Coordinates of C-alpha atoms and ligand atoms in Angstrom, one line a residue:
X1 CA 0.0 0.0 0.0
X2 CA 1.1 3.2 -0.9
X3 CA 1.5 5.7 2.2
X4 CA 1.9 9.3 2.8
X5 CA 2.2 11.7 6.1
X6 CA -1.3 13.5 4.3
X7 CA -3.8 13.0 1.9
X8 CA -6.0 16.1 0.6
X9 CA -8.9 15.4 -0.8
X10 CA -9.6 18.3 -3.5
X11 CA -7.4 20.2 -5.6
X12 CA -9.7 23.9 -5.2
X13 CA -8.2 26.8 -2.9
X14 CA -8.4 24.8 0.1
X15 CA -6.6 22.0 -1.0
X16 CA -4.2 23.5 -3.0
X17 CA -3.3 25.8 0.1
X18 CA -3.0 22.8 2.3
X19 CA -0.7 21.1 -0.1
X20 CA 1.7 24.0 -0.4
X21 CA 1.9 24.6 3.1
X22 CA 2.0 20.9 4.0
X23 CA 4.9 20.5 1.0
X24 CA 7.2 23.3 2.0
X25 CA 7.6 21.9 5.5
X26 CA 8.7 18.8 4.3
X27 CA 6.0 16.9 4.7
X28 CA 5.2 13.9 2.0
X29 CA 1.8 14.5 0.6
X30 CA -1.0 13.0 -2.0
X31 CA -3.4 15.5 -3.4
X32 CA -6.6 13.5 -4.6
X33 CA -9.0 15.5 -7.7
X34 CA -11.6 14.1 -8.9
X35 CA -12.1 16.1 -11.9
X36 CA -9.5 16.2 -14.9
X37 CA -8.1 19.1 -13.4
X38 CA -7.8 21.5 -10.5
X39 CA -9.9 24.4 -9.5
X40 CA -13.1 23.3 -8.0
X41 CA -15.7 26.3 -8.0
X42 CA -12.8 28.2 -7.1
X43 CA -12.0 28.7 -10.7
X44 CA -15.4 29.8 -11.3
X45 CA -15.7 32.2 -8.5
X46 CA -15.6 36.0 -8.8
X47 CA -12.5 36.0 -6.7
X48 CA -13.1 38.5 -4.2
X49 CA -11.4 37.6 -0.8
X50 CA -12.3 39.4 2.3
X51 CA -8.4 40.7 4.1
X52 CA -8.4 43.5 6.4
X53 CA -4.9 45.2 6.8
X54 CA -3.5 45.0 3.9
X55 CA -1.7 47.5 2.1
X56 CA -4.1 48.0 -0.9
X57 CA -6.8 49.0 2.3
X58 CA -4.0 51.4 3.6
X59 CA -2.9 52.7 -0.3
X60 CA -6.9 53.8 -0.4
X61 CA -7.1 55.3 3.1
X62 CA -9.8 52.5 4.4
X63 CA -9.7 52.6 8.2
X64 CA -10.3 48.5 9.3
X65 CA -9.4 46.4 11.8
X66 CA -9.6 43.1 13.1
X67 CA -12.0 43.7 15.5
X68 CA -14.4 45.5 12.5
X69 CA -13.8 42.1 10.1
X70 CA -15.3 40.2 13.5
X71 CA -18.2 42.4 14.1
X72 CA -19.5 42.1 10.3
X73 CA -18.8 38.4 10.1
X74 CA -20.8 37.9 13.1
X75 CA -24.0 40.1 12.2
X76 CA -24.1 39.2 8.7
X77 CA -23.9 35.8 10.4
X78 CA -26.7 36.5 12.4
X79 CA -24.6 35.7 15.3
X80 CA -25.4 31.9 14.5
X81 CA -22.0 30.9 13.5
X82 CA -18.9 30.2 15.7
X83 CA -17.1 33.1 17.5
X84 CA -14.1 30.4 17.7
X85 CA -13.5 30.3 13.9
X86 CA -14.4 33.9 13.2
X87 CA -11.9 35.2 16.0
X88 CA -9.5 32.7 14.4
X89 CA -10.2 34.3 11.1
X90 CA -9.7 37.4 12.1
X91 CA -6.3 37.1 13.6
X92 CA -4.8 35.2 11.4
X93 CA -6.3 36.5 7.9
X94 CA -3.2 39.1 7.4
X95 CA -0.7 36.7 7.6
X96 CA -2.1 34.0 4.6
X97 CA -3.1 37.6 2.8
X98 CA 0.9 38.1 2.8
X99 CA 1.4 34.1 2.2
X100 CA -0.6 34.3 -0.9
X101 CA 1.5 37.9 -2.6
X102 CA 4.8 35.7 -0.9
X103 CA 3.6 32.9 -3.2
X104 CA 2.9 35.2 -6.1
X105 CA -1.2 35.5 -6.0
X106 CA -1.7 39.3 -7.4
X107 CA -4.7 41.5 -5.6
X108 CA -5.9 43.8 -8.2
X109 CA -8.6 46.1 -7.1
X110 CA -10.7 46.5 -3.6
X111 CA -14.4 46.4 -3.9
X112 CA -16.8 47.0 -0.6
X113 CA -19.8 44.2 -1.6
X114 CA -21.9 42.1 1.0
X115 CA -21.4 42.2 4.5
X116 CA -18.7 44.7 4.4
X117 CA -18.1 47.8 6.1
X118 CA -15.4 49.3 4.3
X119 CA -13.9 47.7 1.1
X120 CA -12.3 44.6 1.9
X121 CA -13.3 42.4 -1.1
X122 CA -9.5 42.2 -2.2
X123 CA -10.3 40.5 -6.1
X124 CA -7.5 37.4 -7.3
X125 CA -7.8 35.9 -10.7
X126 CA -8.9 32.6 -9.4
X127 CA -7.3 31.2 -12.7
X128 CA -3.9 32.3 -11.8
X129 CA -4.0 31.8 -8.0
X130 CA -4.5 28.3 -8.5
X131 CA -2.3 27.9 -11.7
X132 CA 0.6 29.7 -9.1
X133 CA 0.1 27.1 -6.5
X134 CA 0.0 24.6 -8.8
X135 CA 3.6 25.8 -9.8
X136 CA 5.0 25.7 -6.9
X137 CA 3.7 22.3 -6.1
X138 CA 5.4 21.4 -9.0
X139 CA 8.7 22.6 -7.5
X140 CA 8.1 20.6 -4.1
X141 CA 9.4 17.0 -5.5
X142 CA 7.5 15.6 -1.9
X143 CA 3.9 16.3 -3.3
X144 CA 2.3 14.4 -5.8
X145 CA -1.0 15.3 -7.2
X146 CA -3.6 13.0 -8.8
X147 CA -6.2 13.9 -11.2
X148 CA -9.4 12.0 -11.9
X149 CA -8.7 10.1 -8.7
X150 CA -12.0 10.3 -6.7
X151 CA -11.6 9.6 -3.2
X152 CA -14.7 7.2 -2.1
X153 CA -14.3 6.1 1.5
X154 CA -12.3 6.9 4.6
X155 CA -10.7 4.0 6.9
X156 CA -10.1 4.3 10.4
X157 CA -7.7 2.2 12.5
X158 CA -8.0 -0.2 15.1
X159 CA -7.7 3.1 17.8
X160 CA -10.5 4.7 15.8
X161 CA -8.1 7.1 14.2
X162 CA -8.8 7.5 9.9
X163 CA -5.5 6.8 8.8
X164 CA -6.7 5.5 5.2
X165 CA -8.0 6.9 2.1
X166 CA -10.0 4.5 -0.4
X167 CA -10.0 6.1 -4.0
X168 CA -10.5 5.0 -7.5
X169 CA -7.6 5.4 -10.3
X170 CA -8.4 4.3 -14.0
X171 CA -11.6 2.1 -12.8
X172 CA -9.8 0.4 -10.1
X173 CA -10.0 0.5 -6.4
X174 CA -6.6 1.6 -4.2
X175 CA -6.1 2.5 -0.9
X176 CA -3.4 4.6 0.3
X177 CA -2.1 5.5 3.6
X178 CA -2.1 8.8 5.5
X179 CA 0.3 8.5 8.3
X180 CA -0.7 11.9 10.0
X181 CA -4.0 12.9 8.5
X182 CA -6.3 13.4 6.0
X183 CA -7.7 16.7 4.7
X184 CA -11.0 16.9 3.1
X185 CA -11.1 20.1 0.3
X186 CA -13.6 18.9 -1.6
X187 CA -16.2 21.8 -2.0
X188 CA -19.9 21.7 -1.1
X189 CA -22.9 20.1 -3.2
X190 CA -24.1 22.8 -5.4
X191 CA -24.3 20.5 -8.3
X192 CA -25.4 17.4 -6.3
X193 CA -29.6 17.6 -6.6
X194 CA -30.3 14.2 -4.2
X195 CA -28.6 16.6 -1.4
X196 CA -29.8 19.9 -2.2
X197 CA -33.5 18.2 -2.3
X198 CA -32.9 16.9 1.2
X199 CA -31.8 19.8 2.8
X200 CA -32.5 23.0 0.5
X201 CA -36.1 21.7 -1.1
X202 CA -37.0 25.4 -1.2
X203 CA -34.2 26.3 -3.7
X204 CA -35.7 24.0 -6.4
X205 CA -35.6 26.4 -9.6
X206 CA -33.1 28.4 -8.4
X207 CA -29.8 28.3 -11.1
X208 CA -27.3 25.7 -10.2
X209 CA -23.3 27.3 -10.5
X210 CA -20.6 25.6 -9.1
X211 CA -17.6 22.9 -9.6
X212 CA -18.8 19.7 -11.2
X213 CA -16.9 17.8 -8.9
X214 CA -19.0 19.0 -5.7
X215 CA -21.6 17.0 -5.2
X216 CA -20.5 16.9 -1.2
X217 CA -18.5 13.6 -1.3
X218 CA -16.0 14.5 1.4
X219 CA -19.2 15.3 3.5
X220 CA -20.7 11.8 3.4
X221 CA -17.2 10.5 4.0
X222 CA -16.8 12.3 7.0
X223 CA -20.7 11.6 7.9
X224 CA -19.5 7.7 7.8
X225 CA -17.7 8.3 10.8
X226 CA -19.8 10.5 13.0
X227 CA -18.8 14.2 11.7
X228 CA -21.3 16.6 12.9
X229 CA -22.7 19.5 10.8
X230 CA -23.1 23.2 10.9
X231 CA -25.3 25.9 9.3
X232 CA -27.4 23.4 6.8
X233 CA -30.7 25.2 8.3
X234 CA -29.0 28.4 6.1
X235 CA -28.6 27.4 3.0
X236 CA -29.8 29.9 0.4
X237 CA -28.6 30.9 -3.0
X238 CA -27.1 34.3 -3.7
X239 CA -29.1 36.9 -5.6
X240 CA -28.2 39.1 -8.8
X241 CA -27.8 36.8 -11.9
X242 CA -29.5 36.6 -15.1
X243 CA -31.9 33.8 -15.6
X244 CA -30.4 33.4 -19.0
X245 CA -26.8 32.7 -17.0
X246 CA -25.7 29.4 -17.9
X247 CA -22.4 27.0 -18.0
X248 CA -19.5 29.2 -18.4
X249 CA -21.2 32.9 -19.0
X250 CA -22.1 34.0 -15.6
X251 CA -24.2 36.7 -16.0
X252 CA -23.8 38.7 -12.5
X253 CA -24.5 42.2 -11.4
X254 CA -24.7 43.8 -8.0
X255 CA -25.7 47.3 -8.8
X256 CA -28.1 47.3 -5.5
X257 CA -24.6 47.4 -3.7
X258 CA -24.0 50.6 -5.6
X259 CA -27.4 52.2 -4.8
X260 CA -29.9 50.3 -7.0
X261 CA -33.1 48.9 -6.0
X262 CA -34.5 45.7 -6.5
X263 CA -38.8 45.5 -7.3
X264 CA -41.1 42.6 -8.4
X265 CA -43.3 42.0 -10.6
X266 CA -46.1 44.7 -9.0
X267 CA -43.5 47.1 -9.2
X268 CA -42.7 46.9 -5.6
X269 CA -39.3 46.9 -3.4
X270 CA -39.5 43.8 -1.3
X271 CA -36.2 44.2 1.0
X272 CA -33.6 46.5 2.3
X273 CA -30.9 46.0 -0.5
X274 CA -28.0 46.4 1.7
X275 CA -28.4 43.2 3.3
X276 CA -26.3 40.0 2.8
X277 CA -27.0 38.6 -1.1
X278 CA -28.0 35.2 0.5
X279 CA -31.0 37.2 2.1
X280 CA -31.6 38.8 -1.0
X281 CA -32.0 35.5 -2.4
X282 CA -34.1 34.5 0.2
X283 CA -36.2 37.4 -0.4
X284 CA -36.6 37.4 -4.0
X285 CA -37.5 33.7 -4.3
X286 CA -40.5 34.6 -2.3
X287 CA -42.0 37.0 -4.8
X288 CA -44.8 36.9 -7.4
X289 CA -43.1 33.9 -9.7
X290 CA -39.6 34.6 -8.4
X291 CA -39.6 37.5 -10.9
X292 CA -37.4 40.4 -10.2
X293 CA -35.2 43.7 -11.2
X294 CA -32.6 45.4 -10.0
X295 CA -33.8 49.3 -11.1
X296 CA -31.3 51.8 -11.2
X297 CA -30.7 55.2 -12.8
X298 CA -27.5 56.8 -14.2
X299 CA -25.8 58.1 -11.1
X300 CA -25.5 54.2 -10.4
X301 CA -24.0 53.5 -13.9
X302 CA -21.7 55.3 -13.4
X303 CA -20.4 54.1 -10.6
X304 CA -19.9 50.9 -12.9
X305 CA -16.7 49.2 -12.3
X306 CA -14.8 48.0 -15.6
X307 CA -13.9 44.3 -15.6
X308 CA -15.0 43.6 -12.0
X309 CA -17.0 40.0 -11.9
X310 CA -19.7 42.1 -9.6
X311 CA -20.0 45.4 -10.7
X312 CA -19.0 45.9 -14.4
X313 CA -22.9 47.1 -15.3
X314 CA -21.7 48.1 -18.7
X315 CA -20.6 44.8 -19.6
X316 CA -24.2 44.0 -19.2
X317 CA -26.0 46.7 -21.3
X318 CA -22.9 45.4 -24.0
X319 CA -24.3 42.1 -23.4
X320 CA -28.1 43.6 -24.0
X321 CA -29.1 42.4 -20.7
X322 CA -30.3 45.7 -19.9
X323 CA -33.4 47.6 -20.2
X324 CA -32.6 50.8 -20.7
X325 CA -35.0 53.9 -20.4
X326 CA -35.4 57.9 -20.7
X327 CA -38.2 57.7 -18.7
X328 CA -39.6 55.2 -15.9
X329 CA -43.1 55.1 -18.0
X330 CA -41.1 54.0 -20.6
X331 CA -39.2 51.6 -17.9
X332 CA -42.3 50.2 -16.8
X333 CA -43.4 49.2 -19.8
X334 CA -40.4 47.2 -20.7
X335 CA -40.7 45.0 -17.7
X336 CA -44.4 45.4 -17.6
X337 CA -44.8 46.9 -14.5
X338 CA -47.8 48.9 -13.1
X339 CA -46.4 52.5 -13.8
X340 CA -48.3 54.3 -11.1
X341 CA -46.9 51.8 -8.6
X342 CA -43.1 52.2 -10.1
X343 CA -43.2 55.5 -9.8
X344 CA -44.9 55.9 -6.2
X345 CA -42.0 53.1 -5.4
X346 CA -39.3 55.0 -6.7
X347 CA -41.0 58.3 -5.4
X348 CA -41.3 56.7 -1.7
X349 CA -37.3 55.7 -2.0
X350 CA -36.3 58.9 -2.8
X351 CA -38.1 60.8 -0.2
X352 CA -36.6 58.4 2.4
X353 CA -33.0 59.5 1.3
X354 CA -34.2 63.1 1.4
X355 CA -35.4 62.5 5.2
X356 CA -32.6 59.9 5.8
X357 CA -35.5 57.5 6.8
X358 CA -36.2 54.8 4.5
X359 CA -39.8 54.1 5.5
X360 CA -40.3 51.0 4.3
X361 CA -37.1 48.9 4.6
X362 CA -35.1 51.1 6.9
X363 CA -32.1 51.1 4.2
X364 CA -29.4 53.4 5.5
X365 CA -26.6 52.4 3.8
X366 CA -25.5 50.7 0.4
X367 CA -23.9 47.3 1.7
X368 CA -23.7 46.4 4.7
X369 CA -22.8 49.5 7.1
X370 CA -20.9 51.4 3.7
X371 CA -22.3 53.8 1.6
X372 CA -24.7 56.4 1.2
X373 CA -27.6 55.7 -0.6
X374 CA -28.9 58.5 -3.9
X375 CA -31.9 58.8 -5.4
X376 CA -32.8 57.3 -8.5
X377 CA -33.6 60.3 -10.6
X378 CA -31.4 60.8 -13.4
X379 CA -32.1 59.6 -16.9
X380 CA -31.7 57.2 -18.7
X381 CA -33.0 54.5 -16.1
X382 CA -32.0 50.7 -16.0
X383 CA -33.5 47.3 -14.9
X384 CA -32.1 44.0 -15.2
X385 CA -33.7 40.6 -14.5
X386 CA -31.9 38.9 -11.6
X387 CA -32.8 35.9 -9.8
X388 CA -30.9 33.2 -7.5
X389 CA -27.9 30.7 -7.7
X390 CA -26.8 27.7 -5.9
X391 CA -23.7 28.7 -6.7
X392 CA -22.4 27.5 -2.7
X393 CA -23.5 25.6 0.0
X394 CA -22.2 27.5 3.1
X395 CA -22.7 24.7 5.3
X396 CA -21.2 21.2 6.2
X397 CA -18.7 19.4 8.7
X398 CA -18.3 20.7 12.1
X399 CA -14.7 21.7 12.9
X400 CA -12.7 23.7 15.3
X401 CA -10.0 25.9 14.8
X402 CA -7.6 24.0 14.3
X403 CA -9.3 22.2 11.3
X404 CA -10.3 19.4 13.4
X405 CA -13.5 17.1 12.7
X406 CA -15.7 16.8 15.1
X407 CA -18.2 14.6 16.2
X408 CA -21.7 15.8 18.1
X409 CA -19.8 16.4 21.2
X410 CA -17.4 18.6 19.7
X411 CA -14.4 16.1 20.4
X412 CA -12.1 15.7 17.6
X413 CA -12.3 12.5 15.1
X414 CA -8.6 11.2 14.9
X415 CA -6.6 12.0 11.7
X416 CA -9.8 14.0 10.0
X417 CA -9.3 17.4 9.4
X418 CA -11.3 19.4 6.6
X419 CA -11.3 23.3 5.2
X420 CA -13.1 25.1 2.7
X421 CA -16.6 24.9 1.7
X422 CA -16.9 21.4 2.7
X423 CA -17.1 22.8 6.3
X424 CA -19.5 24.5 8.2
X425 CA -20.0 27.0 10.9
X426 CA -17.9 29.7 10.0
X427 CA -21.1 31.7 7.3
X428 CA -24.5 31.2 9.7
X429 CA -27.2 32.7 8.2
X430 CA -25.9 34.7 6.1
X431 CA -22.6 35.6 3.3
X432 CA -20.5 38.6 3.8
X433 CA -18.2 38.5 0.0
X434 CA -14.7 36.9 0.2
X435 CA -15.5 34.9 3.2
X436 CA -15.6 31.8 1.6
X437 CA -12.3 31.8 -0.7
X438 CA -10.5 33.6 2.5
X439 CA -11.4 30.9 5.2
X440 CA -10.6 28.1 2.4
X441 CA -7.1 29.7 2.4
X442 CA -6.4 30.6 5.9
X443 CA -8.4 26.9 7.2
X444 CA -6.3 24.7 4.2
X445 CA -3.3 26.3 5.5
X446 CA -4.1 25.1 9.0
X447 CA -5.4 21.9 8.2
X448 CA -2.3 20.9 7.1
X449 CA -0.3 22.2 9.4
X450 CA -1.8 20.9 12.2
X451 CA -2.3 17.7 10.7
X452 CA 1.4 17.8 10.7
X453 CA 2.2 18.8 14.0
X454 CA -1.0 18.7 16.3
X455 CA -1.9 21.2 19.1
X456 CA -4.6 20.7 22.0
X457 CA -7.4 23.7 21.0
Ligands
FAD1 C1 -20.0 31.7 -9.5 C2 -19.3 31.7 -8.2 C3 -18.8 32.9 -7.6 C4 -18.2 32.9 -6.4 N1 -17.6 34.0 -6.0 C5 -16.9 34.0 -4.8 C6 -16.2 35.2 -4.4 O1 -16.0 36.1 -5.1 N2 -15.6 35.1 -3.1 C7 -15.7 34.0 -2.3 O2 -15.1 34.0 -1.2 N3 -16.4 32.9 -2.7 C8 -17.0 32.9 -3.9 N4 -17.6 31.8 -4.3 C9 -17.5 30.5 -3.5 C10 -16.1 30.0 -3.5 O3 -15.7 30.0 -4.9 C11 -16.1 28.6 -3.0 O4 -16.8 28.5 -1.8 C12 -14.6 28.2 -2.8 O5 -13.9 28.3 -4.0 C13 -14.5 26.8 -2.2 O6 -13.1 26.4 -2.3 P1 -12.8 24.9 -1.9 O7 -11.3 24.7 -2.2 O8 -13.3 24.6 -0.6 O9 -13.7 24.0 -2.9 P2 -13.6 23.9 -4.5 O10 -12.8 25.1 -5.1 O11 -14.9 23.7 -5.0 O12 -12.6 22.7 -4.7 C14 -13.1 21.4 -4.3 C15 -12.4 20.4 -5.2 O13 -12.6 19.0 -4.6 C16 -12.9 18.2 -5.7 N5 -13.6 17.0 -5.2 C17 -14.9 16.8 -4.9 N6 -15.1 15.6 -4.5 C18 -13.9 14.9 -4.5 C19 -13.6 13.6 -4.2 N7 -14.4 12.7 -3.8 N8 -12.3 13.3 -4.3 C20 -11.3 14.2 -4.8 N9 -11.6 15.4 -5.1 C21 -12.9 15.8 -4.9 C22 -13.7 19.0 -6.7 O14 -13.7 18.4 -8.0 C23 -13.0 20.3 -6.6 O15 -11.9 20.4 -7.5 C24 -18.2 31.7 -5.6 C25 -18.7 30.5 -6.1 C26 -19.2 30.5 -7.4 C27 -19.6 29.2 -8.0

């Protein structure tokens, strides 16, 4: 039987950040993909990653702090997720931000989006951060990596402790050895429909985005052997694509974060638009048949952001997703729309913003606790069908701090140790942007490394 000190399980952010770190300190490590290559929905992700700081924050004169990152994560949370991982988070964030420049990741621009107070959505190329760690695995000669190599079962010892990995390679069956742990960094279920129907049966019909591969495989395996779960009760999809968003072309725009406002089908807001986008969801799926529009006027354009994933608005009237209007009778009848009820909509915003009272959603700001709200009252006007994704589950194996599996009591489970979106606990009930590709970097790093060198939490 083959054997290494650690096997990952998932070649996405997480895993790839466990292997590097495992592999530089000397460790002897199998990296298990299931797909035909690496990236996970990591690849397919927008790349924003939420660092507090850093020196692009300081470069733009953003005041943040630990402490600040905390707060959000825990109210956009709801205050349902675990002060032990966010406080971990928090402290630690910096230091993988200035692993991932050391390794050669490039930060290009600094967006504020959900859940933020100040901008901290710090934007990678997805493409080339994994493509970089992939290089430098390439340089450590004591990490192998195996495509097209599903992993299938764990195996624990005679002590209880999981110290094997069963996988399949060109049809057959091996098993290798994992003297000192195994990581599981294989995603969430997005794409798997037998799990979302158990435990999301409400997002039927919402678009399904995600990595091929995650179908929440390293979840059952660590369900085998008594892993408990976090945040399922929260799943929800994330509002602000297209309906026509398919495959590769994902069709996304968040111009409610710039001062937009979202209406349905009577014409009607339905929500404060500041909130977390996985409330938004939430909210919009509940309308008149889950038809919506983001409405917005030109002040907003032109806050458009060229060649961002989340706020490039011009990309999508170049796309001719827009509507586009000189006036909102002329609005309301491209998205048929009661006029009258537009207008007294739109009329009722604008007035809050004039009294600094929103009266019907209490919106104050534009995300989050950032940004001042305008009216919409310049021509030419905008709308642009939006509706939900499963683009991330949010939710899955318990786990400490220090990466650990647990079981129902909280105690560890010997040798298992899991990061990234395969875990849960960390989101609760709602998404603040970058979360989820920052804790797969800062939790893959510490999966490995404690896997390697254990410390009581
Ligand atoms: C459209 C979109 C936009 C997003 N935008 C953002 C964003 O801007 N910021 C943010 O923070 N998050 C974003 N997310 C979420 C984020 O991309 C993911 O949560 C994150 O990439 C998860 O990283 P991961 O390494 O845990 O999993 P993944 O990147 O999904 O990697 C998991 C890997 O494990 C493999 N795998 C699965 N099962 C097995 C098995 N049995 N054996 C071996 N390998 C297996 C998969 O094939 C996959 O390659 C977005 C997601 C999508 C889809």
């Amino acid at each position: 039987m083959e054997s290494y000190e650690l096997v990952i399980l998932g070649g996405g952010l997480a895993g790839m950040c466990a292997a590097v770190e495992a592999g530089e300190k000397g460790a002897h490590v199998l990296l298990l993909e299931k797909q035909d290559e690496l990236g996970g929905s990591t690849v397919l992700s927008s790349g924003y990653m939420a660092f507090t700081g850093t020196e692009m924050q300081e470069a733009a004169g953003i005041v943040d702090s630990n402490q600040s990152l905390l707060d959000d994560l825990i109210e956009v949370g709801g205050g349902v997720n675990d002060p032990s991982l966010l406080t971990f988070y928090a402290e630690n964030q910096l230091e993988t931000y200035k692993w991932l420049t050391g390794h050669g990741i490039e930060f290009r621009s600094l967006e504020a989006v959900s859940g933020h107070s100040v901008p901290r959505g710090h934007i990678i190329d997805p493409h080339q951060a994994i493509q970089t760690l992939y290089k430098r695995v390439k340089q450590l000669p004591n990490v192998t990596i195996r495509l097209c190599a599903p992993a299938k079962r764990l195996l624990k010892n005679g002590e209880g402790r999981i110290d094997r990995v069963l996988y399949e390679l060109e049809g057959t069956e091996q098993t290798v050895e994992a003297t000192k742990g195994v990581v599981i960094a294989s995603g969430g279920f997005a794409k798997d429909e037998s799990l979302l129907e158990q435990f999301a049966p409400h997002l039927k019909g919402a678009l399904r985005i995600g990595g091929s591969g995650n179908h929440g495989d390293g979840i059952k395996m660590a369900w085998e052997h008594g892993a408990w779960v976090s945040d399922l009760p929260y799943l929800n999809g994330t509002y602000g694509f297209h309906p026509s968003t398919s495959g590769a072309v994902k069709t996304q725009g968040l111009a409610f974060y710039k001062g937009g406002i979202m209406v349905n089908q009577l014409g009607r807001r339905f929500v404060n638009e500041s909130i977390s986008y996985k409330l938004l969801g939430k909210a919009a799926f509940n309308q008149p048949d889950k038809i919506t529009y983001q409405v917005w006027d030109q002040t907003v354009m032109d806050k458009s952001v060229a060649d961002d994933p989340l706020y490039d608005l011009e990309l999508l009237r170049r796309r001719r997703l827009l509507y586009m209007a000189d006036s909102l009778e002329e609005l309301a009848d491209c998205i048929d729309v009661p006029l009258e009820v537009l207008e007294e909509t739109i009329s009722r915003y604008n007035q809050g913003i004039q009294t600094g009272e929103d009266p019907d959603f209490g919106r104050k700001t534009l995300t989050h606790n950032y940004g001042k709200p305008t009216p919409i009252e310049k021509a030419p006007f905008y709308a642009f069908e939006s509706t939900v994704a499963m683009l991330a589950t949010y939710a899955g194996v318990a786990v400490n701090s220090a990466a650990e599996v647990l079981n129902p009591f909280g105690e560890p489970i010997p040798g298992l140790y899991a990061a990234g979106e395969v875990t849960g606990g960390f989101h609760g009930a709602g998404y603040m942007t970058g979360s989820s590709l920052g804790k797969a970097a800062v939790f893959g790093r510490v999966a490995a490394a404690r896997a390697l060198s254990p410390i009581k939490v």
